[in-house]
Amino acid sequence: SLRGKSTHSIQLFKFAKQRKITLRTNATMLLYAVSVVTRGLGSAAAESTSDSSSVGGIVAELFADVLQTEEALGEALLAHLGEQEALVPAAVALVQAGLASQPLDTRRVYAGYRLLMALLPLRPNDIWQHVRSTNVLIGSPGHVPLLDASVPRSALLTHERRTGVFTGTFCLLDLLYALLEHIQSTQFVDPPSLVQVQASVLARAIGWAGYHIWPDHQQWHYADNPSGWMHLSFKCLRLFSAVLSDPCFLAPLTAKDPPAAVLAVQPLHLAVEHVLGHDASSATFAPMLHALGVGHARIDALYRAGDTQYAHVLEELMALCLETSSLLVARPDTSHVLTALLVG
């Protein structure tokens, strides 16, 4: 974060004939430099050299930091850029370029996702417009096929499973959660037809996470820390639980004629149903049961080892598992398979 820091220096390798540009983190200096560096963000997204990769990632992360520091400053920055210097398509292009590069450029992907998250409160409609027809929300390049009936695979996840470092996937799951929060905060304000399109786009990504990440992620290799699975568990379950806890999730189960705003988010509910609802199985509940089973002993061991970060993550994960379990067994429609697994 830029808050509290007086100076933030970055090297922009392809700007101003390879000269070093130092950006002070105040509005005046930033707005003075922004016209120059923003043009470079778009061009760097389209190029594949190591220098352009560094420039694209650095500039995207700089903008993300500034936008997240103060909303008023973010609005001023975007107003200064104007429509001709749109950051949203540049961020999407940066992600696409990183996903399509060989080898996959995690730096560009991560930076692009971070920038999209930072832009979401300021330009939500632009983001939905630019991601809806792409595979960006599942971590793959290209566009969604016209006939998209299969569960898509992810170039990002394939790459990071091979390396054991899941920086990009973590950031992507954070972006999906931010998009879900946006839908839930506007579903009774925006037209139901618009909400349904957004929900369908996000449901595809949640279905991908539920199919390709959730069932067996705890058995994957994590190069940074063997406890890395806890982050994936938490970020996936946070998505599922947010849908399950939405009052609109239960409304169709109890109402004969639910309002249009409720029906608009049904794609999200169906996606979660496949993972933890009526289509759930012992395999889809295994990650939750595993976290609950090892939780207390693992937390004690992590604290003894001085690894307070992962101890806190596991504490949050266990609390989320219990909350999600309560939501499932308390469903008013039918008995849930989880009840049989827990009670016998």
Coordinates of C-alpha atoms in Angstrom, one line a residue:
S1 CA 0.0 0.0 0.0
L2 CA 1.1 3.5 -0.7
R3 CA -0.5 5.0 2.5
G4 CA 2.1 6.3 4.9
K5 CA 5.0 6.1 2.4
S6 CA 6.6 9.4 1.3
T7 CA 8.3 8.1 -1.8
H8 CA 7.8 5.1 -4.1
S9 CA 10.5 4.7 -6.8
I10 CA 9.9 2.5 -9.9
Q11 CA 12.0 1.9 -13.0
L12 CA 10.2 2.2 -16.3
F13 CA 12.5 0.4 -18.7
K14 CA 10.9 1.4 -22.0
F15 CA 9.9 5.0 -21.3
A16 CA 11.8 8.2 -22.0
K17 CA 14.6 6.4 -23.8
Q18 CA 15.5 4.0 -21.0
R19 CA 15.9 6.8 -18.5
K20 CA 14.9 6.2 -14.8
I21 CA 11.7 7.9 -13.8
T22 CA 11.0 8.5 -10.1
L23 CA 7.4 8.9 -9.1
R24 CA 6.6 10.5 -5.8
T25 CA 3.4 9.3 -4.4
N26 CA 1.5 12.5 -4.2
A27 CA -1.4 13.5 -6.5
T28 CA 0.5 16.3 -8.3
M29 CA 3.5 14.3 -9.3
L30 CA 1.4 11.2 -10.2
L31 CA -1.1 13.1 -12.4
Y32 CA 1.9 14.8 -14.1
A33 CA 3.4 11.4 -15.0
V34 CA 0.2 9.5 -15.6
S35 CA -0.3 10.4 -19.2
V36 CA 3.2 9.0 -20.1
V37 CA 3.1 5.8 -18.2
T38 CA -0.5 4.9 -19.1
R39 CA 0.3 4.8 -22.8
G40 CA 3.1 2.4 -21.9
L41 CA 0.7 0.1 -20.1
G42 CA -1.2 -0.6 -23.2
S43 CA 1.8 -1.1 -25.4
A44 CA 3.6 -3.3 -22.8
A45 CA 0.5 -5.5 -22.6
A46 CA 0.8 -6.3 -26.2
E47 CA 4.6 -7.0 -26.3
S48 CA 6.3 -10.1 -25.1
T49 CA 9.8 -9.0 -24.2
S50 CA 11.1 -9.2 -20.6
D51 CA 11.4 -5.4 -20.4
S52 CA 7.8 -4.8 -21.5
S53 CA 6.7 -7.5 -19.0
S54 CA 8.4 -5.7 -16.2
V55 CA 7.1 -2.3 -17.3
G56 CA 3.5 -3.5 -17.7
G57 CA 3.5 -5.2 -14.3
I58 CA 5.2 -2.3 -12.5
V59 CA 2.8 0.3 -14.0
A60 CA -0.3 -1.8 -13.3
E61 CA 0.7 -2.4 -9.7
L62 CA 1.5 1.3 -9.3
F63 CA -2.0 2.3 -10.5
A64 CA -3.6 -0.4 -8.3
D65 CA -1.8 1.0 -5.2
V66 CA -2.9 4.5 -6.0
L67 CA -6.5 3.6 -6.7
Q68 CA -6.8 1.6 -3.5
T69 CA -5.2 4.3 -1.4
E70 CA -7.9 6.9 -1.6
E71 CA -11.1 6.9 -3.7
A72 CA -11.0 10.6 -4.4
L73 CA -7.5 10.4 -5.7
G74 CA -8.5 7.4 -7.9
E75 CA -11.4 9.4 -9.4
A76 CA -9.1 12.3 -10.1
L77 CA -6.6 10.0 -11.7
L78 CA -9.2 8.5 -14.0
A79 CA -10.7 11.8 -14.8
H80 CA -7.2 13.1 -15.8
L81 CA -6.7 10.1 -18.1
G82 CA -10.0 10.6 -19.9
E83 CA -11.8 8.0 -22.1
Q84 CA -8.9 7.8 -24.6
E85 CA -6.6 6.4 -21.9
A86 CA -8.9 3.6 -20.6
L87 CA -7.3 1.6 -17.8
V88 CA -9.8 -1.3 -17.9
P89 CA -9.1 -2.6 -21.4
A90 CA -5.4 -2.1 -20.7
A91 CA -5.6 -4.2 -17.5
V92 CA -7.6 -6.9 -19.3
A93 CA -5.1 -6.9 -22.2
L94 CA -2.2 -7.2 -19.7
V95 CA -3.8 -10.3 -18.2
Q96 CA -4.5 -11.8 -21.6
A97 CA -0.9 -11.2 -22.7
G98 CA 0.5 -12.7 -19.6
L99 CA -1.7 -15.8 -19.9
A100 CA -0.9 -16.2 -23.6
S101 CA 2.9 -15.8 -23.2
Q102 CA 5.3 -18.8 -23.3
P103 CA 6.1 -19.4 -20.5
L104 CA 3.1 -17.9 -18.8
D105 CA 4.0 -14.5 -17.3
T106 CA 2.6 -14.6 -13.7
R107 CA 3.9 -11.1 -13.0
R108 CA 1.7 -9.5 -15.7
V109 CA -1.3 -11.7 -14.8
Y110 CA -1.1 -10.9 -11.1
A111 CA -0.6 -7.1 -11.8
G112 CA -3.5 -7.1 -14.2
Y113 CA -5.9 -8.8 -11.8
R114 CA -4.8 -6.4 -9.0
L115 CA -5.6 -3.4 -11.3
L116 CA -9.0 -4.8 -12.2
M117 CA -9.8 -5.2 -8.5
A118 CA -8.7 -1.6 -7.8
L119 CA -10.8 -0.3 -10.7
L120 CA -14.0 -2.3 -9.7
P121 CA -15.4 0.3 -7.3
L122 CA -14.8 3.1 -9.8
R123 CA -15.6 1.5 -13.2
P124 CA -17.7 -1.7 -12.5
N125 CA -19.7 -1.5 -15.8
D126 CA -16.5 -1.2 -17.9
I127 CA -15.0 -4.2 -16.2
W128 CA -18.1 -6.4 -16.7
Q129 CA -18.2 -5.3 -20.3
H130 CA -14.6 -6.2 -21.0
V131 CA -14.4 -9.6 -19.1
R132 CA -17.8 -11.1 -20.0
S133 CA -16.7 -12.6 -23.3
T134 CA -13.2 -13.6 -22.3
N135 CA -11.6 -16.4 -20.4
V136 CA -9.9 -14.0 -18.0
L137 CA -12.0 -15.0 -15.0
I138 CA -10.8 -18.6 -15.3
G139 CA -7.2 -17.8 -16.0
S140 CA -7.0 -18.6 -19.7
P141 CA -6.4 -16.4 -22.8
G142 CA -8.9 -15.9 -25.6
H143 CA -12.6 -15.6 -25.7
V144 CA -15.5 -17.8 -24.4
P145 CA -16.7 -20.2 -27.2
L146 CA -20.2 -19.6 -28.5
L147 CA -21.1 -23.2 -27.4
D148 CA -19.5 -23.4 -24.0
A149 CA -21.0 -26.5 -22.4
S150 CA -17.8 -28.0 -20.8
V151 CA -16.1 -27.1 -17.6
P152 CA -13.1 -24.9 -18.9
R153 CA -9.5 -25.5 -17.9
S154 CA -7.1 -22.8 -16.9
A155 CA -3.7 -22.0 -18.3
L156 CA -2.9 -20.1 -15.1
L157 CA -3.8 -23.0 -12.8
T158 CA -2.0 -25.5 -15.0
H159 CA 1.2 -23.4 -14.8
E160 CA 1.0 -22.7 -11.1
R161 CA 0.3 -26.3 -10.2
R162 CA 3.5 -27.1 -12.1
T163 CA 5.5 -24.5 -10.2
G164 CA 3.8 -24.9 -6.8
V165 CA 3.4 -21.1 -6.5
F166 CA -0.2 -19.9 -6.7
T167 CA 0.2 -16.1 -6.6
G168 CA -1.9 -15.6 -9.7
T169 CA -4.6 -18.0 -8.7
F170 CA -4.9 -16.4 -5.2
C171 CA -5.4 -13.0 -6.8
L172 CA -7.9 -14.3 -9.3
L173 CA -10.0 -15.8 -6.5
D174 CA -9.9 -12.5 -4.7
L175 CA -11.1 -10.8 -7.9
L176 CA -14.0 -13.3 -8.2
Y177 CA -15.0 -12.6 -4.6
A178 CA -14.9 -8.8 -5.3
L179 CA -17.1 -9.3 -8.4
L180 CA -19.6 -11.4 -6.3
E181 CA -19.7 -8.6 -3.7
H182 CA -20.5 -6.1 -6.4
I183 CA -23.4 -8.2 -7.8
Q184 CA -24.9 -8.7 -4.3
S185 CA -24.7 -5.0 -3.5
T186 CA -26.4 -3.9 -6.7
Q187 CA -28.8 -6.7 -7.6
F188 CA -31.8 -4.8 -6.3
V189 CA -30.6 -1.6 -8.0
D190 CA -29.5 -2.6 -11.4
P191 CA -31.9 -4.0 -14.0
P192 CA -32.5 -7.7 -13.5
S193 CA -31.4 -8.4 -17.1
L194 CA -28.0 -6.8 -16.4
V195 CA -27.6 -8.7 -13.1
Q196 CA -28.4 -12.0 -14.8
V197 CA -25.7 -11.4 -17.4
Q198 CA -23.2 -10.6 -14.7
A199 CA -24.3 -13.6 -12.6
S200 CA -23.9 -15.9 -15.5
V201 CA -20.4 -14.7 -16.2
L202 CA -19.4 -15.1 -12.6
A203 CA -21.1 -18.5 -12.3
R204 CA -19.0 -19.9 -15.0
A205 CA -15.9 -18.9 -13.0
I206 CA -17.2 -20.2 -9.7
G207 CA -18.1 -23.5 -11.5
W208 CA -14.5 -23.7 -12.7
A209 CA -13.1 -23.1 -9.2
G210 CA -15.5 -25.7 -7.8
Y211 CA -14.5 -28.3 -10.3
H212 CA -10.8 -27.7 -11.0
I213 CA -9.6 -26.3 -7.6
W214 CA -11.8 -27.3 -4.7
P215 CA -12.0 -31.1 -4.7
D216 CA -8.3 -32.0 -4.5
H217 CA -6.3 -28.7 -3.9
Q218 CA -5.2 -29.9 -0.5
Q219 CA -3.1 -32.7 -2.1
W220 CA -1.2 -30.3 -4.4
H221 CA 2.4 -29.3 -4.0
Y222 CA 3.0 -25.9 -2.5
A223 CA 6.6 -24.7 -3.0
D224 CA 6.5 -21.7 -0.7
N225 CA 4.9 -23.4 2.3
P226 CA 3.3 -26.9 2.8
S227 CA 0.4 -25.0 4.5
G228 CA -0.4 -23.1 1.3
W229 CA -3.5 -25.2 0.7
M230 CA -5.2 -23.2 3.5
H231 CA -5.3 -20.1 1.4
L232 CA -6.9 -21.9 -1.5
S233 CA -9.4 -23.5 0.8
F234 CA -10.3 -20.2 2.4
K235 CA -10.6 -18.3 -0.9
C236 CA -12.8 -20.9 -2.6
L237 CA -15.0 -21.5 0.4
R238 CA -15.4 -17.8 0.9
L239 CA -17.0 -17.6 -2.6
F240 CA -19.3 -20.6 -2.0
S241 CA -20.4 -19.4 1.5
A242 CA -21.1 -15.8 0.3
V243 CA -23.6 -17.3 -2.2
L244 CA -25.1 -19.7 0.4
S245 CA -25.6 -16.9 2.9
D246 CA -27.3 -14.6 0.5
P247 CA -31.0 -14.3 1.4
C248 CA -31.8 -14.6 -2.3
F249 CA -30.4 -18.1 -2.2
L250 CA -33.1 -19.4 0.1
A251 CA -35.9 -17.3 -1.5
P252 CA -36.5 -19.6 -4.5
L253 CA -36.7 -22.5 -2.1
T254 CA -39.5 -21.0 0.0
A255 CA -41.3 -18.7 -2.4
K256 CA -43.7 -19.7 -5.2
D257 CA -43.1 -16.6 -7.2
P258 CA -39.8 -15.0 -6.4
P259 CA -39.1 -11.4 -7.7
A260 CA -37.0 -10.9 -10.8
A261 CA -34.0 -9.6 -8.8
V262 CA -33.9 -12.9 -7.0
L263 CA -34.2 -15.0 -10.1
A264 CA -31.4 -12.9 -11.8
V265 CA -28.8 -14.4 -9.5
Q266 CA -29.9 -18.0 -9.9
P267 CA -26.9 -18.9 -12.1
L268 CA -24.7 -18.3 -9.0
H269 CA -26.9 -20.5 -6.9
L270 CA -26.8 -23.3 -9.4
A271 CA -23.0 -23.1 -9.6
V272 CA -22.7 -23.6 -5.8
E273 CA -25.4 -26.3 -5.8
H274 CA -23.1 -28.4 -7.9
V275 CA -20.3 -28.1 -5.3
L276 CA -22.0 -28.0 -1.9
G277 CA -25.7 -28.3 -2.6
H278 CA -28.0 -31.1 -4.0
D279 CA -25.2 -32.3 -6.3
A280 CA -22.6 -32.5 -3.6
S281 CA -20.9 -35.7 -2.6
S282 CA -18.4 -36.9 0.0
A283 CA -15.6 -35.9 -2.4
T284 CA -16.8 -32.2 -2.6
F285 CA -17.1 -32.1 1.2
A286 CA -13.7 -33.7 1.8
P287 CA -11.8 -30.3 1.9
M288 CA -14.1 -28.9 4.6
L289 CA -14.0 -32.1 6.7
H290 CA -10.2 -32.3 6.3
A291 CA -9.8 -28.7 7.5
L292 CA -12.0 -29.3 10.5
G293 CA -10.3 -32.6 11.3
V294 CA -6.8 -31.3 11.4
G295 CA -7.6 -27.8 12.5
H296 CA -7.0 -27.6 16.2
A297 CA -3.8 -29.8 16.2
R298 CA -2.4 -28.0 13.2
I299 CA -3.1 -24.5 14.7
D300 CA -1.2 -25.5 17.9
A301 CA 1.7 -26.8 15.8
L302 CA 1.8 -23.6 13.7
Y303 CA 1.8 -21.3 16.7
R304 CA 4.6 -23.4 18.3
A305 CA 6.6 -23.1 15.1
G306 CA 6.1 -19.3 15.1
D307 CA 4.0 -19.4 11.9
T308 CA 1.3 -17.1 13.1
Q309 CA 0.2 -16.1 9.6
Y310 CA -0.9 -19.6 8.6
A311 CA -2.3 -20.2 12.1
H312 CA -4.6 -17.2 11.6
V313 CA -5.6 -18.4 8.1
L314 CA -6.5 -21.8 9.5
E315 CA -8.5 -20.3 12.3
E316 CA -10.4 -18.3 9.8
L317 CA -10.9 -21.3 7.5
M318 CA -12.2 -23.4 10.4
A319 CA -14.7 -20.7 11.4
L320 CA -15.8 -20.5 7.7
C321 CA -16.2 -24.3 7.5
L322 CA -18.5 -24.3 10.6
E323 CA -20.5 -21.3 9.3
T324 CA -20.9 -23.0 5.9
S325 CA -21.9 -26.3 7.4
S326 CA -24.6 -24.5 9.5
L327 CA -26.0 -22.9 6.4
L328 CA -26.2 -26.2 4.6
V329 CA -27.8 -28.3 7.3
A330 CA -30.3 -25.6 8.1
R331 CA -31.7 -25.5 4.6
P332 CA -35.5 -25.5 4.7
D333 CA -36.1 -27.6 1.6
T334 CA -34.7 -31.1 2.2
S335 CA -32.2 -32.9 4.4
H336 CA -28.6 -32.3 3.2
V337 CA -26.0 -34.9 2.5
L338 CA -23.7 -33.1 4.9
T339 CA -26.0 -34.1 7.7
A340 CA -25.5 -37.8 7.0
L341 CA -21.7 -37.3 6.8
L342 CA -21.6 -35.4 10.2
V343 CA -24.2 -37.3 12.1
G344 CA -24.1 -40.7 10.4

